[in-house]
Amino acid sequence: MEDIGELAAQLREFAAERDWEQFHTPKNLAMALAGEVGELVAEFQWLTPEQSRTVATDPEASPRIRGELADVFLYLTRLADLLDVDLLQAADDKLQENSKRYTPETYRGSSRKAPPLA
């Protein structure tokens, strides 16, 4: 797979072949996405911070984490496609916004939240 656009097209075809477009409303996809994020979070729930950093090398947990990450990515991609949102552009825009809100001089080493941009 070359890019997110290609993945979105494959997901569109996947849904069409199964007549699932009727179920793929923004609401349903957002709810499914939230459910998958919950499943991903559950994989980390009782880990220590140190354990969470090494989960990718755990032969038992790694495939589950990978699968949950894929589920999140697939639902997010499908939702963005349905809403005609270019995820890469949206991510770039958000990163640019965050770079203005969270300047290194003010926020280096801090976890505090920045006030909204005016």
PDB file of C-alpha atoms in Angstrom:
ATOM      1  CA  MET A   1       0.000   0.000   0.000  1.00  0.00           C
ATOM      2  CA  GLU A   2       1.412   3.339  -1.028  1.00  0.00           C
ATOM      3  CA  ASP A   3      -0.607   5.944   0.883  1.00  0.00           C
ATOM      4  CA  ILE A   4      -3.683   6.711   2.936  1.00  0.00           C
ATOM      5  CA  GLY A   5      -5.698   7.476  -0.205  1.00  0.00           C
ATOM      6  CA  GLU A   6      -5.074   3.969  -1.474  1.00  0.00           C
ATOM      7  CA  LEU A   7      -6.043   2.513   1.898  1.00  0.00           C
ATOM      8  CA  ALA A   8      -9.234   4.605   1.924  1.00  0.00           C
ATOM      9  CA  ALA A   9     -10.125   3.284  -1.534  1.00  0.00           C
ATOM     10  CA  GLN A  10      -9.575  -0.295  -0.379  1.00  0.00           C
ATOM     11  CA  LEU A  11     -11.768   0.289   2.667  1.00  0.00           C
ATOM     12  CA  ARG A  12     -14.482   1.826   0.451  1.00  0.00           C
ATOM     13  CA  GLU A  13     -14.394  -1.242  -1.776  1.00  0.00           C
ATOM     14  CA  PHE A  14     -14.363  -3.581   1.235  1.00  0.00           C
ATOM     15  CA  ALA A  15     -17.491  -1.906   2.630  1.00  0.00           C
ATOM     16  CA  ALA A  16     -19.230  -1.817  -0.766  1.00  0.00           C
ATOM     17  CA  GLU A  17     -18.636  -5.519  -1.423  1.00  0.00           C
ATOM     18  CA  ARG A  18     -20.379  -6.319   1.862  1.00  0.00           C
ATOM     19  CA  ASP A  19     -23.139  -3.683   1.482  1.00  0.00           C
ATOM     20  CA  TRP A  20     -21.907  -2.013   4.664  1.00  0.00           C
ATOM     21  CA  GLU A  21     -22.089   1.597   3.449  1.00  0.00           C
ATOM     22  CA  GLN A  22     -25.544   1.752   5.043  1.00  0.00           C
ATOM     23  CA  PHE A  23     -23.893   1.204   8.425  1.00  0.00           C
ATOM     24  CA  HIS A  24     -20.860   3.400   7.845  1.00  0.00           C
ATOM     25  CA  THR A  25     -22.355   6.679   8.981  1.00  0.00           C
ATOM     26  CA  PRO A  26     -20.078   9.222  10.646  1.00  0.00           C
ATOM     27  CA  LYS A  27     -21.796   8.511  13.977  1.00  0.00           C
ATOM     28  CA  ASN A  28     -21.366   4.753  13.717  1.00  0.00           C
ATOM     29  CA  LEU A  29     -17.774   4.985  12.566  1.00  0.00           C
ATOM     30  CA  ALA A  30     -16.897   7.445  15.346  1.00  0.00           C
ATOM     31  CA  MET A  31     -18.474   5.107  17.895  1.00  0.00           C
ATOM     32  CA  ALA A  32     -16.636   2.096  16.460  1.00  0.00           C
ATOM     33  CA  LEU A  33     -13.404   4.097  16.518  1.00  0.00           C
ATOM     34  CA  ALA A  34     -13.964   4.973  20.186  1.00  0.00           C
ATOM     35  CA  GLY A  35     -14.565   1.300  20.943  1.00  0.00           C
ATOM     36  CA  GLU A  36     -11.334   0.288  19.252  1.00  0.00           C
ATOM     37  CA  VAL A  37      -9.411   2.999  21.103  1.00  0.00           C
ATOM     38  CA  GLY A  38     -10.879   1.553  24.293  1.00  0.00           C
ATOM     39  CA  GLU A  39      -9.593  -1.895  23.346  1.00  0.00           C
ATOM     40  CA  LEU A  40      -6.144  -0.405  22.718  1.00  0.00           C
ATOM     41  CA  VAL A  41      -6.228   1.403  26.057  1.00  0.00           C
ATOM     42  CA  ALA A  42      -7.203  -1.834  27.803  1.00  0.00           C
ATOM     43  CA  GLU A  43      -3.945  -3.396  26.600  1.00  0.00           C
ATOM     44  CA  PHE A  44      -2.016  -0.749  28.559  1.00  0.00           C
ATOM     45  CA  GLN A  45      -4.351  -0.325  31.512  1.00  0.00           C
ATOM     46  CA  TRP A  46      -2.423  -2.169  34.218  1.00  0.00           C
ATOM     47  CA  LEU A  47       1.101  -1.837  32.846  1.00  0.00           C
ATOM     48  CA  THR A  48       3.702   0.242  34.576  1.00  0.00           C
ATOM     49  CA  PRO A  49       5.192   3.089  32.530  1.00  0.00           C
ATOM     50  CA  GLU A  50       8.294   0.936  32.022  1.00  0.00           C
ATOM     51  CA  GLN A  51       6.269  -2.074  30.847  1.00  0.00           C
ATOM     52  CA  SER A  52       4.310   0.117  28.430  1.00  0.00           C
ATOM     53  CA  ARG A  53       7.569   1.229  26.782  1.00  0.00           C
ATOM     54  CA  THR A  54       8.577  -2.357  26.012  1.00  0.00           C
ATOM     55  CA  VAL A  55       5.212  -3.812  25.010  1.00  0.00           C
ATOM     56  CA  ALA A  56       6.259  -3.946  21.348  1.00  0.00           C
ATOM     57  CA  THR A  57       8.873  -6.561  22.192  1.00  0.00           C
ATOM     58  CA  ASP A  58       6.507  -8.723  24.255  1.00  0.00           C
ATOM     59  CA  PRO A  59       5.721 -11.747  22.033  1.00  0.00           C
ATOM     60  CA  GLU A  60       2.291 -12.161  23.618  1.00  0.00           C
ATOM     61  CA  ALA A  61       1.170  -8.523  23.786  1.00  0.00           C
ATOM     62  CA  SER A  62       2.767  -7.209  20.611  1.00  0.00           C
ATOM     63  CA  PRO A  63       0.366  -8.884  18.143  1.00  0.00           C
ATOM     64  CA  ARG A  64      -2.640  -7.663  20.142  1.00  0.00           C
ATOM     65  CA  ILE A  65      -1.305  -4.096  20.276  1.00  0.00           C
ATOM     66  CA  ARG A  66      -0.547  -4.201  16.566  1.00  0.00           C
ATOM     67  CA  GLY A  67      -4.064  -5.439  15.814  1.00  0.00           C
ATOM     68  CA  GLU A  68      -5.708  -2.763  17.952  1.00  0.00           C
ATOM     69  CA  LEU A  69      -3.575  -0.027  16.397  1.00  0.00           C
ATOM     70  CA  ALA A  70      -4.600  -1.294  12.965  1.00  0.00           C
ATOM     71  CA  ASP A  71      -8.279  -1.283  13.950  1.00  0.00           C
ATOM     72  CA  VAL A  72      -8.000   2.320  15.163  1.00  0.00           C
ATOM     73  CA  PHE A  73      -6.187   3.365  11.998  1.00  0.00           C
ATOM     74  CA  LEU A  74      -8.692   1.630   9.716  1.00  0.00           C
ATOM     75  CA  TYR A  75     -11.753   3.154  11.389  1.00  0.00           C
ATOM     76  CA  LEU A  76     -10.095   6.582  11.459  1.00  0.00           C
ATOM     77  CA  THR A  77      -9.200   6.305   7.781  1.00  0.00           C
ATOM     78  CA  ARG A  78     -12.723   5.208   6.845  1.00  0.00           C
ATOM     79  CA  LEU A  79     -14.291   8.044   8.860  1.00  0.00           C
ATOM     80  CA  ALA A  80     -11.968  10.654   7.358  1.00  0.00           C
ATOM     81  CA  ASP A  81     -12.702   9.347   3.859  1.00  0.00           C
ATOM     82  CA  LEU A  82     -16.442   9.511   4.448  1.00  0.00           C
ATOM     83  CA  LEU A  83     -16.118  13.095   5.737  1.00  0.00           C
ATOM     84  CA  ASP A  84     -13.725  14.030   2.906  1.00  0.00           C
ATOM     85  CA  VAL A  85     -10.932  14.959   5.341  1.00  0.00           C
ATOM     86  CA  ASP A  86      -7.360  14.650   4.152  1.00  0.00           C
ATOM     87  CA  LEU A  87      -5.803  13.087   7.248  1.00  0.00           C
ATOM     88  CA  LEU A  88      -2.245  13.981   6.327  1.00  0.00           C
ATOM     89  CA  GLN A  89      -3.194  17.615   5.725  1.00  0.00           C
ATOM     90  CA  ALA A  90      -5.267  17.725   8.918  1.00  0.00           C
ATOM     91  CA  ALA A  91      -2.349  16.270  10.886  1.00  0.00           C
ATOM     92  CA  ASP A  92       0.064  18.758   9.358  1.00  0.00           C
ATOM     93  CA  ASP A  93      -2.300  21.643  10.135  1.00  0.00           C
ATOM     94  CA  LYS A  94      -2.664  20.448  13.736  1.00  0.00           C
ATOM     95  CA  LEU A  95       1.091  20.053  14.155  1.00  0.00           C
ATOM     96  CA  GLN A  96       1.593  23.617  12.896  1.00  0.00           C
ATOM     97  CA  GLU A  97      -1.064  24.878  15.324  1.00  0.00           C
ATOM     98  CA  ASN A  98       0.521  22.961  18.217  1.00  0.00           C
ATOM     99  CA  SER A  99       3.957  24.319  17.377  1.00  0.00           C
ATOM    100  CA  LYS A 100       2.547  27.824  17.898  1.00  0.00           C
ATOM    101  CA  ARG A 101       0.710  26.880  21.093  1.00  0.00           C
ATOM    102  CA  TYR A 102       3.496  24.818  22.654  1.00  0.00           C
ATOM    103  CA  THR A 103       6.713  26.706  22.054  1.00  0.00           C
ATOM    104  CA  PRO A 104       9.871  24.917  23.187  1.00  0.00           C
ATOM    105  CA  GLU A 105      10.887  27.939  25.238  1.00  0.00           C
ATOM    106  CA  THR A 106       7.687  27.820  27.308  1.00  0.00           C
ATOM    107  CA  TYR A 107       6.779  24.129  27.382  1.00  0.00           C
ATOM    108  CA  ARG A 108      10.042  22.163  27.351  1.00  0.00           C
ATOM    109  CA  GLY A 109       9.689  19.402  29.955  1.00  0.00           C
ATOM    110  CA  SER A 110       6.190  20.514  30.956  1.00  0.00           C
ATOM    111  CA  SER A 111       2.973  18.530  30.648  1.00  0.00           C
ATOM    112  CA  ARG A 112       0.675  21.470  31.291  1.00  0.00           C
ATOM    113  CA  LYS A 113      -1.987  22.346  28.759  1.00  0.00           C
ATOM    114  CA  ALA A 114      -1.708  25.527  26.724  1.00  0.00           C
ATOM    115  CA  PRO A 115      -4.563  28.041  26.652  1.00  0.00           C
ATOM    116  CA  PRO A 116      -6.624  28.089  23.444  1.00  0.00           C
ATOM    117  CA  LEU A 117      -5.295  30.201  20.605  1.00  0.00           C
ATOM    118  CA  ALA A 118      -7.052  33.535  20.258  1.00  0.00           C
TER     119      ALA A 118
END
